[in-house]
Amino acid sequence: MKLRIVMMCVLALGISNVVHAADEIVIKFSHVVALDTPKGKASELFAKRAAELTKGKVKVEVYPNSSLYKDKEEMEALQIGAVQMLAPSLAKFGPLGVKEFEVFDFPYIFDDTADLHKITQGPIGASLLAKLEAKGIKGLSFWDNGFKSFSANTPIKSPSDLKGKKMRIQSSKVLEEEMRSVGAIPQVMAFSEVYQALQTGVVDGTENPISNLYSQKMHEVQKYLTLTNHGYLGYAVIVNKKFWEGLPAEVRGQLEQAMKEATVYANKIAQEENDNALEGVKKSGKTTVYAPTKEERMAFKKAMAPVHTKMADRVGNDLLQSIYKETGFDPTKL
Ligand code: LMR
């Protein structure tokens, strides 16, 4: 652990020297998913537009697929300045001490993307991003991925089908409770380790939007996929605050513009990427895809509804109620 931090510091010092020597601003942007995903593609577009708008003054180096850092390491790396930009999923901010982000993990809290955007593109989203400042992080934007589905090696048609199953989750206490609500055993694990864990049976199943499942080839080691859409997975694009505020104002403005464009693009392609991935899974013939009936969907909703009351304190009841007010969701009416 100590050695890793020391190495990151050495790397960070190295970077600032390079930046100075070349008179070029380098932004290392690390993420954990494949290029062929909403986040993968949006980060590439951001890099391209940043170079164009700053006329080559800024070079964004994108490191996809955990090639630079895994989930937990990348957060540490951002804080000490070894990387400048990340886009972790909203379920990964708890360990940083910003538990409020786990409100996005509440089962069925958003019916669809329109509901979601009321939050991510409105004042509640802005106030959530502002909470990161105390951690030395500046939140720039929210990027969509999509709604998660359950996969396993046995069919999943009702909540009881998940009973006793070891299910990989991201590092969120709300997701832990979600899995417990259906009798599953949650297992926190870095994204880069999920394929192997599924292949070797360390875990039985997982949950993710289809673009993540497909681009990591998880469908090759999961026989069943049920389109539960039971929870949301999206991202906050974040930068090291000191680095960001130290940029020349003109450059910062150009990067803000690039981020605006990348956000529009990410949110435009997210659904399409997930639809294409679903087609890919179906065509592979390796996974049986099941679309639950209205009644089956309701059974999942009811089983998971207690998560809302149990975890209200974790994210703050006021925040939770303000989201219900925007979206009209009421877990007590299920
Ligand atoms: C996961 O760990 O399942 C996701 O957060 C990966 C990602 O960044 O989409």
XYZ file of N, CA and C and ligand atoms in Angstrom, residues 32-33 39 71 87 89 92 145 168 170 191 207-208 212 233 235, ligand 1:
57
model
N -12.174 2.202 -16.146
C -12.070 0.739 -15.997
C -12.815 -0.068 -17.065
N -13.556 0.628 -17.960
C -14.349 -0.145 -18.919
C -13.682 -0.173 -20.303
N -19.027 5.052 -21.731
C -17.935 5.812 -21.095
C -16.665 5.769 -21.947
N -10.365 0.116 -9.762
C -11.330 1.006 -9.105
C -10.798 1.809 -7.913
N -13.802 8.839 -14.338
C -15.270 8.845 -14.416
C -15.789 7.586 -13.720
N -18.060 5.039 -11.514
C -19.512 4.894 -11.408
C -19.955 5.492 -10.067
N -19.328 4.123 -6.524
C -17.964 3.955 -6.000
C -17.468 5.136 -5.181
N -24.775 5.581 -18.198
C -24.603 4.284 -18.849
C -26.016 3.749 -19.033
N -21.514 -10.514 -7.335
C -20.525 -9.421 -7.339
C -21.254 -8.079 -7.409
N -20.495 -3.547 -6.850
C -19.541 -2.444 -6.691
C -19.513 -2.071 -5.204
N -13.984 -4.092 -10.802
C -14.576 -4.439 -12.095
C -13.637 -5.332 -12.916
N -24.448 -7.961 -11.591
C -25.435 -7.026 -12.145
C -24.659 -5.942 -12.869
N -25.114 -5.565 -14.033
C -24.475 -4.492 -14.789
C -25.355 -4.135 -15.971
N -21.595 -3.195 -20.341
C -20.464 -3.647 -19.523
C -20.327 -5.166 -19.564
N -26.872 2.605 -13.357
C -25.418 2.759 -13.270
C -24.987 3.881 -14.213
N -22.123 7.657 -14.234
C -20.800 8.123 -13.817
C -20.781 9.592 -13.430
C -18.654 -1.785 -12.318
O -17.701 -1.835 -11.532
O -19.427 -2.717 -12.498
C -18.870 -0.523 -13.122
O -18.733 0.543 -12.264
C -17.890 -0.386 -14.221
C -18.085 0.924 -14.923
O -17.279 1.809 -14.705
O -19.051 1.015 -15.687
